[in-house]
Short mmCIF file of C-alpha atoms and ligand atoms in Angstrom, two decimals:
data_model
loop_
_atom_site.label_atom_id
_atom_site.label_comp_id
_atom_site.label_asym_id
_atom_site.label_seq_id
_atom_site.Cartn_x
_atom_site.Cartn_y
_atom_site.Cartn_z
CA MET A 131 -69.03 -47.91 -40.89
CA ILE A 132 -68.30 -44.23 -41.55
CA LYS A 133 -69.34 -42.16 -38.56
CA ILE A 134 -70.39 -38.53 -38.90
CA GLY A 135 -70.68 -35.84 -36.23
CA PHE A 136 -73.40 -33.35 -37.26
CA ILE A 137 -73.75 -29.96 -35.56
CA GLY A 138 -76.65 -27.58 -36.22
CA LEU A 139 -80.06 -29.19 -36.68
CA GLY A 140 -82.17 -26.23 -37.81
CA HIS A 141 -84.41 -25.83 -40.88
CA MET A 142 -81.64 -27.20 -43.12
CA GLY A 143 -79.47 -29.30 -40.82
CA ALA A 144 -82.25 -31.55 -39.48
CA PRO A 145 -83.45 -32.86 -42.87
CA MET A 146 -79.84 -33.15 -44.11
CA ALA A 147 -78.97 -35.26 -41.05
CA MET A 148 -82.09 -37.39 -41.65
CA ASN A 149 -80.86 -38.17 -45.16
CA LEU A 150 -77.45 -39.25 -43.81
CA LEU A 151 -79.24 -41.64 -41.46
CA LYS A 152 -81.30 -43.01 -44.36
CA ALA A 153 -78.06 -43.56 -46.32
CA GLY A 154 -76.80 -45.76 -43.48
CA TYR A 155 -74.13 -43.54 -41.92
CA GLY A 156 -73.52 -43.67 -38.17
CA LEU A 157 -74.55 -40.27 -36.85
CA GLN A 158 -73.80 -38.31 -33.67
CA VAL A 159 -75.78 -35.07 -33.49
CA PHE A 160 -75.75 -31.86 -31.50
CA ASP A 161 -77.73 -28.61 -31.47
CA LEU A 162 -78.22 -25.95 -28.80
CA VAL A 163 -81.95 -26.77 -28.99
CA PRO A 164 -82.52 -30.10 -27.19
CA GLU A 165 -85.80 -30.79 -29.07
CA ALA A 166 -83.89 -30.76 -32.37
CA VAL A 167 -81.45 -33.35 -31.01
CA ALA A 168 -84.32 -35.47 -29.63
CA GLN A 169 -86.02 -35.52 -33.04
CA LEU A 170 -82.90 -36.97 -34.70
CA ALA A 171 -82.32 -39.37 -31.80
CA ALA A 172 -85.86 -40.70 -32.29
CA ALA A 173 -84.91 -41.47 -35.90
CA GLY A 174 -81.80 -43.43 -34.85
CA ALA A 175 -78.99 -40.90 -34.37
CA GLN A 176 -76.86 -40.83 -31.27
CA ALA A 177 -77.68 -37.72 -29.20
CA ALA A 178 -74.74 -35.68 -27.91
CA THR A 179 -75.03 -33.16 -25.09
CA THR A 180 -72.13 -31.02 -26.34
CA ALA A 181 -70.49 -30.32 -29.69
CA ALA A 182 -67.29 -31.91 -28.35
CA GLU A 183 -69.19 -35.14 -27.65
CA ALA A 184 -70.68 -35.13 -31.17
CA VAL A 185 -67.21 -35.15 -32.79
CA GLN A 186 -65.74 -37.93 -30.63
CA ASP A 187 -64.39 -40.81 -32.75
CA VAL A 188 -65.99 -39.75 -36.03
CA ASN A 189 -64.55 -39.80 -39.57
CA VAL A 190 -66.39 -36.71 -40.80
CA VAL A 191 -67.69 -33.57 -39.06
CA ILE A 192 -70.47 -31.55 -40.70
CA SER A 193 -71.70 -28.18 -39.42
CA MET A 194 -74.80 -26.25 -40.54
CA LEU A 195 -74.90 -23.05 -38.48
CA PRO A 196 -76.43 -19.61 -39.10
CA SER A 197 -73.41 -17.35 -39.72
CA SER A 198 -69.66 -16.63 -39.49
CA PRO A 199 -69.50 -15.86 -35.73
CA HIS A 200 -71.25 -19.17 -34.95
CA VAL A 201 -68.82 -21.14 -37.12
CA GLU A 202 -65.70 -19.36 -35.81
CA ARG A 203 -66.87 -19.78 -32.22
CA LEU A 204 -67.58 -23.48 -32.75
CA TYR A 205 -64.25 -24.39 -34.34
CA LEU A 206 -61.90 -21.79 -32.85
CA GLY A 207 -63.54 -21.30 -29.44
CA THR A 208 -63.63 -18.15 -27.33
CA GLY A 209 -59.93 -17.45 -27.62
CA ALA A 210 -59.27 -19.28 -24.39
CA GLU A 211 -56.80 -22.16 -24.75
CA GLU A 212 -58.00 -25.16 -26.74
CA ASP A 213 -61.76 -24.66 -26.25
CA GLY A 214 -62.66 -24.78 -29.95
CA LEU A 215 -63.55 -27.99 -31.77
CA LEU A 216 -60.35 -27.90 -33.88
CA ALA A 217 -58.46 -28.84 -30.72
CA MET A 218 -60.76 -31.81 -30.11
CA ILE A 219 -61.15 -33.39 -33.55
CA ARG A 220 -58.74 -36.22 -34.34
CA PRO A 221 -56.28 -35.44 -37.18
CA ASP A 222 -57.61 -37.81 -39.88
CA THR A 223 -61.10 -36.31 -39.74
CA LEU A 224 -62.63 -34.45 -42.68
CA ILE A 225 -64.50 -31.28 -41.68
CA ILE A 226 -67.26 -29.96 -43.96
CA ASP A 227 -68.90 -26.66 -43.08
CA CYS A 228 -72.17 -26.29 -45.01
CA SER A 229 -73.18 -22.95 -43.42
CA THR A 230 -73.25 -19.81 -45.58
CA ILE A 231 -70.54 -17.59 -44.09
CA ALA A 232 -68.02 -14.93 -45.12
CA PRO A 233 -65.31 -16.27 -47.48
CA GLU A 234 -62.72 -14.68 -45.14
CA SER A 235 -64.08 -16.69 -42.19
CA ALA A 236 -64.05 -19.89 -44.22
CA ARG A 237 -60.40 -19.28 -45.20
CA LYS A 238 -59.40 -18.42 -41.63
CA VAL A 239 -60.94 -21.55 -40.09
CA ALA A 240 -59.60 -23.79 -42.90
CA SER A 241 -56.11 -22.38 -42.46
CA LEU A 242 -56.12 -22.94 -38.68
CA ALA A 243 -57.49 -26.44 -39.30
CA ARG A 244 -54.61 -27.15 -41.69
CA GLN A 245 -52.12 -26.04 -39.03
CA ARG A 246 -53.52 -28.84 -36.87
CA GLY A 247 -53.31 -31.39 -39.69
CA LEU A 248 -57.06 -31.32 -40.32
CA THR A 249 -58.70 -31.11 -43.76
CA MET A 250 -61.58 -28.71 -44.16
CA LEU A 251 -64.01 -27.78 -46.93
CA ASP A 252 -66.52 -24.98 -47.23
CA ALA A 253 -69.62 -26.51 -48.80
CA PRO A 254 -72.57 -24.09 -48.68
CA VAL A 255 -75.77 -25.35 -50.25
CA SER A 256 -78.48 -24.21 -52.59
CA GLY A 257 -81.95 -25.72 -52.84
CA GLY A 258 -83.67 -24.59 -49.65
CA VAL A 259 -85.56 -26.63 -47.09
CA ALA A 260 -87.44 -28.53 -49.80
CA GLY A 261 -84.10 -29.56 -51.37
CA ALA A 262 -82.73 -30.55 -47.96
CA GLU A 263 -85.79 -32.73 -47.31
CA ALA A 264 -85.78 -34.31 -50.76
CA GLY A 265 -82.00 -34.86 -50.73
CA THR A 266 -81.59 -32.78 -53.88
CA LEU A 267 -79.33 -29.99 -52.60
CA THR A 268 -76.57 -28.44 -54.68
CA PHE A 269 -73.23 -28.29 -52.83
CA ILE A 270 -70.85 -25.49 -53.84
CA VAL A 271 -67.50 -26.54 -52.51
CA GLY A 272 -64.20 -24.78 -51.79
CA GLY A 273 -61.00 -26.61 -50.84
CA ALA A 274 -58.53 -29.20 -52.10
CA SER A 275 -59.63 -31.59 -54.90
CA THR A 276 -58.64 -34.69 -52.91
CA ALA A 277 -60.82 -33.61 -50.01
CA VAL A 278 -63.70 -32.84 -52.37
CA GLU A 279 -63.52 -36.41 -53.74
CA GLN A 280 -63.38 -37.76 -50.17
CA ALA A 281 -66.50 -35.75 -49.29
CA ARG A 282 -68.42 -36.58 -52.49
CA PRO A 283 -70.24 -39.77 -51.34
CA VAL A 284 -71.32 -38.15 -48.07
CA LEU A 285 -72.53 -34.96 -49.78
CA MET A 286 -74.29 -36.95 -52.50
CA SER A 287 -76.38 -38.63 -49.78
CA MET A 288 -77.89 -35.19 -49.16
CA GLY A 289 -77.81 -33.69 -52.63
CA LYS A 290 -77.88 -34.15 -56.38
CA ASN A 291 -75.20 -31.72 -57.58
CA LEU A 292 -71.70 -30.90 -56.43
CA PHE A 293 -69.58 -28.10 -57.87
CA HIS A 294 -65.94 -27.59 -56.96
CA ALA A 295 -65.72 -23.80 -57.11
CA GLY A 296 -62.00 -23.51 -56.26
CA ASP A 297 -59.81 -23.19 -53.19
CA HIS A 298 -60.95 -22.45 -49.61
CA GLY A 299 -63.63 -19.75 -49.53
CA ALA A 300 -64.53 -20.15 -53.22
CA GLY A 301 -67.67 -22.12 -52.33
CA GLN A 302 -68.79 -19.20 -50.19
CA VAL A 303 -68.07 -16.61 -52.90
CA ALA A 304 -70.17 -18.56 -55.44
CA LYS A 305 -72.97 -19.03 -52.92
CA ILE A 306 -73.03 -15.30 -52.06
CA CYS A 307 -73.23 -14.36 -55.77
CA ASN A 308 -76.09 -16.82 -56.24
CA ASN A 309 -78.05 -15.54 -53.25
CA MET A 310 -77.63 -11.91 -54.28
CA LEU A 311 -79.18 -12.85 -57.64
CA LEU A 312 -81.93 -14.84 -55.87
CA ALA A 313 -82.87 -11.82 -53.70
CA ILE A 314 -82.93 -9.55 -56.75
CA HIS A 315 -85.22 -11.81 -58.80
CA MET A 316 -87.47 -12.50 -55.80
CA ILE A 317 -87.96 -8.74 -55.27
CA GLY A 318 -88.46 -8.21 -59.01
CA THR A 319 -91.01 -11.03 -59.16
CA ALA A 320 -92.95 -9.67 -56.15
CA GLU A 321 -92.87 -6.18 -57.67
CA ALA A 322 -94.17 -7.34 -61.08
CA LEU A 323 -96.94 -9.43 -59.49
CA GLN A 324 -98.04 -6.53 -57.31
CA LEU A 325 -98.07 -4.14 -60.27
CA GLY A 326 -100.27 -6.60 -62.18
CA VAL A 327 -102.66 -7.10 -59.24
CA ASN A 328 -102.89 -3.33 -58.62
CA ASN A 329 -103.92 -3.01 -62.26
CA GLY A 330 -106.66 -5.60 -62.07
CA LEU A 331 -104.85 -8.82 -63.03
CA ASP A 332 -105.25 -12.19 -61.37
CA PRO A 333 -101.80 -13.10 -59.92
CA LYS A 334 -102.26 -16.72 -61.08
CA VAL A 335 -102.95 -15.68 -64.66
CA LEU A 336 -100.09 -13.16 -64.64
CA SER A 337 -97.74 -15.83 -63.25
CA GLU A 338 -98.72 -18.26 -66.03
CA ILE A 339 -98.13 -15.56 -68.65
CA MET A 340 -94.69 -14.58 -67.27
CA LEU A 341 -93.69 -18.24 -66.93
CA LYS A 342 -94.09 -18.61 -70.68
CA SER A 343 -92.50 -15.21 -71.36
CA SER A 344 -89.12 -13.59 -70.86
CA GLY A 345 -89.77 -12.77 -67.18
CA ARG A 346 -89.50 -16.44 -66.25
CA ASN A 347 -87.20 -17.11 -63.29
CA TRP A 348 -86.71 -19.51 -60.35
CA SER A 349 -88.80 -17.47 -57.87
CA LEU A 350 -91.74 -17.36 -60.28
CA GLU A 351 -91.42 -21.01 -61.28
CA LEU A 352 -90.85 -22.72 -57.94
CA TYR A 353 -91.35 -20.20 -55.11
CA ASN A 354 -94.12 -17.80 -56.10
CA PRO A 355 -94.30 -15.04 -53.43
CA TYR A 356 -97.95 -14.07 -54.04
CA PRO A 357 -100.36 -15.90 -51.69
CA GLY A 358 -102.83 -18.18 -53.42
CA VAL A 359 -100.84 -18.77 -56.61
CA MET A 360 -98.94 -21.92 -55.57
CA GLU A 361 -99.36 -24.64 -52.99
CA ASN A 362 -96.49 -25.94 -50.85
CA VAL A 363 -94.53 -22.68 -50.82
CA PRO A 364 -94.10 -20.32 -47.84
CA ALA A 365 -96.58 -17.82 -49.39
CA ALA A 366 -99.25 -20.52 -48.99
CA ARG A 367 -98.61 -20.76 -45.23
CA HIS A 368 -98.32 -17.12 -44.17
CA TYR A 369 -94.62 -17.15 -45.07
CA GLU A 370 -93.75 -19.56 -42.26
CA GLY A 371 -90.78 -21.93 -42.68
CA GLY A 372 -88.35 -21.75 -45.60
CA PHE A 373 -85.41 -19.33 -45.78
CA MET A 374 -85.64 -16.56 -43.19
CA VAL A 375 -85.51 -12.86 -44.10
CA ASP A 376 -82.74 -12.43 -41.51
CA LEU A 377 -80.61 -15.11 -43.20
CA MET A 378 -81.14 -13.56 -46.63
CA SER A 379 -80.22 -10.19 -45.16
CA LYS A 380 -77.06 -11.77 -43.73
CA ASP A 381 -76.13 -13.21 -47.15
CA LEU A 382 -76.74 -9.84 -48.83
CA GLY A 383 -74.47 -8.26 -46.20
CA LEU A 384 -71.78 -10.82 -47.11
CA ALA A 385 -72.23 -9.88 -50.78
CA GLN A 386 -71.78 -6.19 -49.90
CA GLU A 387 -68.60 -6.98 -47.95
CA ALA A 388 -67.25 -8.95 -50.90
CA ALA A 389 -68.18 -6.08 -53.25
CA LEU A 390 -66.34 -3.59 -51.04
CA HIS A 391 -63.32 -5.86 -50.86
CA SER A 392 -63.12 -6.31 -54.63
CA LYS A 393 -64.27 -2.78 -55.57
CA SER A 394 -67.29 -4.23 -57.42
CA ALA A 395 -70.40 -2.21 -58.28
CA THR A 396 -73.52 -4.05 -57.09
CA PRO A 397 -76.31 -1.43 -57.25
CA MET A 398 -79.12 -4.01 -57.32
CA GLY A 399 -77.51 -6.01 -54.53
CA THR A 400 -77.20 -2.85 -52.40
CA LEU A 401 -80.88 -2.04 -52.89
CA ALA A 402 -81.88 -5.65 -52.19
CA LYS A 403 -79.92 -5.52 -48.91
CA SER A 404 -81.77 -2.33 -47.86
CA LEU A 405 -85.18 -3.80 -48.71
CA TYR A 406 -84.51 -6.99 -46.72
CA GLU A 407 -83.16 -4.86 -43.86
CA LEU A 408 -86.46 -2.89 -43.88
CA GLN A 409 -88.41 -6.12 -43.85
CA SER A 410 -86.43 -7.28 -40.84
CA LEU A 411 -86.84 -3.94 -39.03
CA SER A 412 -90.61 -4.19 -39.47
CA GLY A 413 -90.61 -7.35 -37.36
CA LYS A 414 -90.66 -9.88 -40.22
CA GLY A 415 -87.11 -11.18 -39.85
CA SER A 416 -88.19 -14.72 -39.07
CA LEU A 417 -90.60 -15.00 -42.01
CA ASP A 418 -89.53 -16.59 -45.30
CA PHE A 419 -87.73 -14.26 -47.70
CA SER A 420 -90.61 -14.39 -50.21
CA SER A 421 -92.55 -12.30 -47.62
CA ILE A 422 -90.91 -9.28 -49.31
CA GLN A 423 -94.27 -9.33 -51.17
CA LEU A 424 -95.85 -7.86 -47.99
CA LEU A 425 -93.66 -4.75 -48.29
CA LEU A 426 -95.23 -4.02 -51.68
CA ARG A 427 -98.88 -4.74 -50.95
CA LYS A 428 -101.31 -1.86 -50.44
CA ALA A 429 -102.41 -1.28 -46.83
CA THR A 430 -105.97 -2.00 -47.97
CA ASP A 431 -105.03 -5.40 -49.43
CA GLU A 432 -106.04 -8.41 -47.45
CA VAL A 433 -102.87 -9.26 -45.52
CA PRO A 434 -102.43 -12.96 -44.75
CA SER A 435 -102.94 -13.41 -41.02
CA ARG A 436 -100.25 -15.19 -38.97
P1 NAD B 474 -81.55 -22.26 -38.61
O1 NAD B 474 -81.44 -21.01 -37.80
O2 NAD B 474 -82.88 -22.88 -38.83
O3 NAD B 474 -80.58 -23.40 -37.96
C1 NAD B 474 -79.37 -23.17 -37.35
C2 NAD B 474 -79.24 -24.15 -36.20
O4 NAD B 474 -77.93 -24.03 -35.63
C3 NAD B 474 -80.24 -23.87 -35.06
O5 NAD B 474 -80.95 -25.07 -34.78
C4 NAD B 474 -79.34 -23.46 -33.89
O6 NAD B 474 -79.84 -23.87 -32.63
C5 NAD B 474 -78.05 -24.19 -34.22
N1 NAD B 474 -76.86 -23.64 -33.60
C6 NAD B 474 -76.41 -22.37 -33.57
N2 NAD B 474 -75.23 -22.30 -32.92
C7 NAD B 474 -74.92 -23.57 -32.54
C8 NAD B 474 -73.83 -24.16 -31.84
N3 NAD B 474 -72.82 -23.43 -31.39
N4 NAD B 474 -73.86 -25.48 -31.62
C9 NAD B 474 -74.88 -26.23 -32.07
N5 NAD B 474 -75.94 -25.74 -32.75
C10 NAD B 474 -75.96 -24.43 -32.96
O7 NAD B 474 -80.82 -21.95 -39.99
P2 NAD B 474 -80.99 -22.75 -41.37
O8 NAD B 474 -82.13 -22.19 -42.14
O9 NAD B 474 -80.91 -24.21 -41.09
O10 NAD B 474 -79.65 -22.26 -42.12
C11 NAD B 474 -78.37 -22.77 -41.77
C12 NAD B 474 -77.36 -22.23 -42.77
O11 NAD B 474 -77.73 -22.65 -44.09
C13 NAD B 474 -77.28 -20.70 -42.81
O12 NAD B 474 -75.95 -20.30 -42.98
C14 NAD B 474 -78.13 -20.34 -44.02
O13 NAD B 474 -77.73 -19.10 -44.59
C15 NAD B 474 -77.87 -21.52 -44.93
N6 NAD B 474 -78.93 -21.83 -45.90
C16 NAD B 474 -80.24 -21.85 -45.51
C17 NAD B 474 -81.22 -22.15 -46.46
C18 NAD B 474 -82.70 -22.19 -46.09
O14 NAD B 474 -83.53 -22.27 -47.00
N7 NAD B 474 -83.06 -22.15 -44.80
C19 NAD B 474 -80.86 -22.44 -47.78
C20 NAD B 474 -79.52 -22.46 -48.13
C21 NAD B 474 -78.56 -22.14 -47.17
#
């Protein structure tokens, strides 16, 4: 049986790990939060008390961590001798990092992995928590073709689509471009809905009209930010759960770094980064990113209570 070591059981990692269990893989799990480990253990995974224990005698290692420093720290360690996971994983193991991180970080870790005879892929995902739960994620993968084919059955147990974007780091570049666009159309959608409401329209009616018109987009169709328009989206539960403002802000920061690096003009991406930064500064960093709607509402509007 193929055994997988899974590290990082947050909003995304926990449901992804659940789907690996359902697919019949042997699973060893670790997270800094013991309750997250206990939840997976109750479903049949083997609980590890350290990351090193989770990667003992496995064929595949998967990580799903917040950002670049977390991933570099996990695999490369503190700089002290041999305290990163790369020094502890056996050479024939495939490493798949599904976190959204800087392309430079992904390339650095993959290159150090290669020096140790390890194969690594960057495989950030799209599809959100709902996609992670339903097993319908899209994996955007960077690395060698042979490794991508090796990873395919495992990734397809958690998703529906797999794109090979190119060499190491390419998965991250594609993911960053996608999330910059996502932030821009989420802000645009919230802005249009607020303008309609401020001018006497019902947000449900306006949403229906725009869905059949040229303003149609993913945020409007599947993730409406205006409370009361859709069920089963973060706006229907006071923006709890989903994809945190702080993580979106991180991704927009990565897009800005990439823009600087490549001398690209990203005026909308720059503005989106500032708006999500403001949202975070106003204490809403842990809300879902569709809560950007709250930034646009009038002070006299009924604000959803938390
Ligand atoms: P999260 O904060 O909910 O989960 C991260 C988990 O990693 C936490 O449980 C944390 O305890 C754990 N962790 C951190 N450092 C660790 C370490 N050293 N060892 C073990 N566990 C550690 O974040 P998330 O929403 O699950 O997102 C994870 C990644 O996926 C991020 O890079 C994010 O940008 C990306 N992503 C998120 C979504 C979404 O909708 N939430 C969608 C697509 C991509």
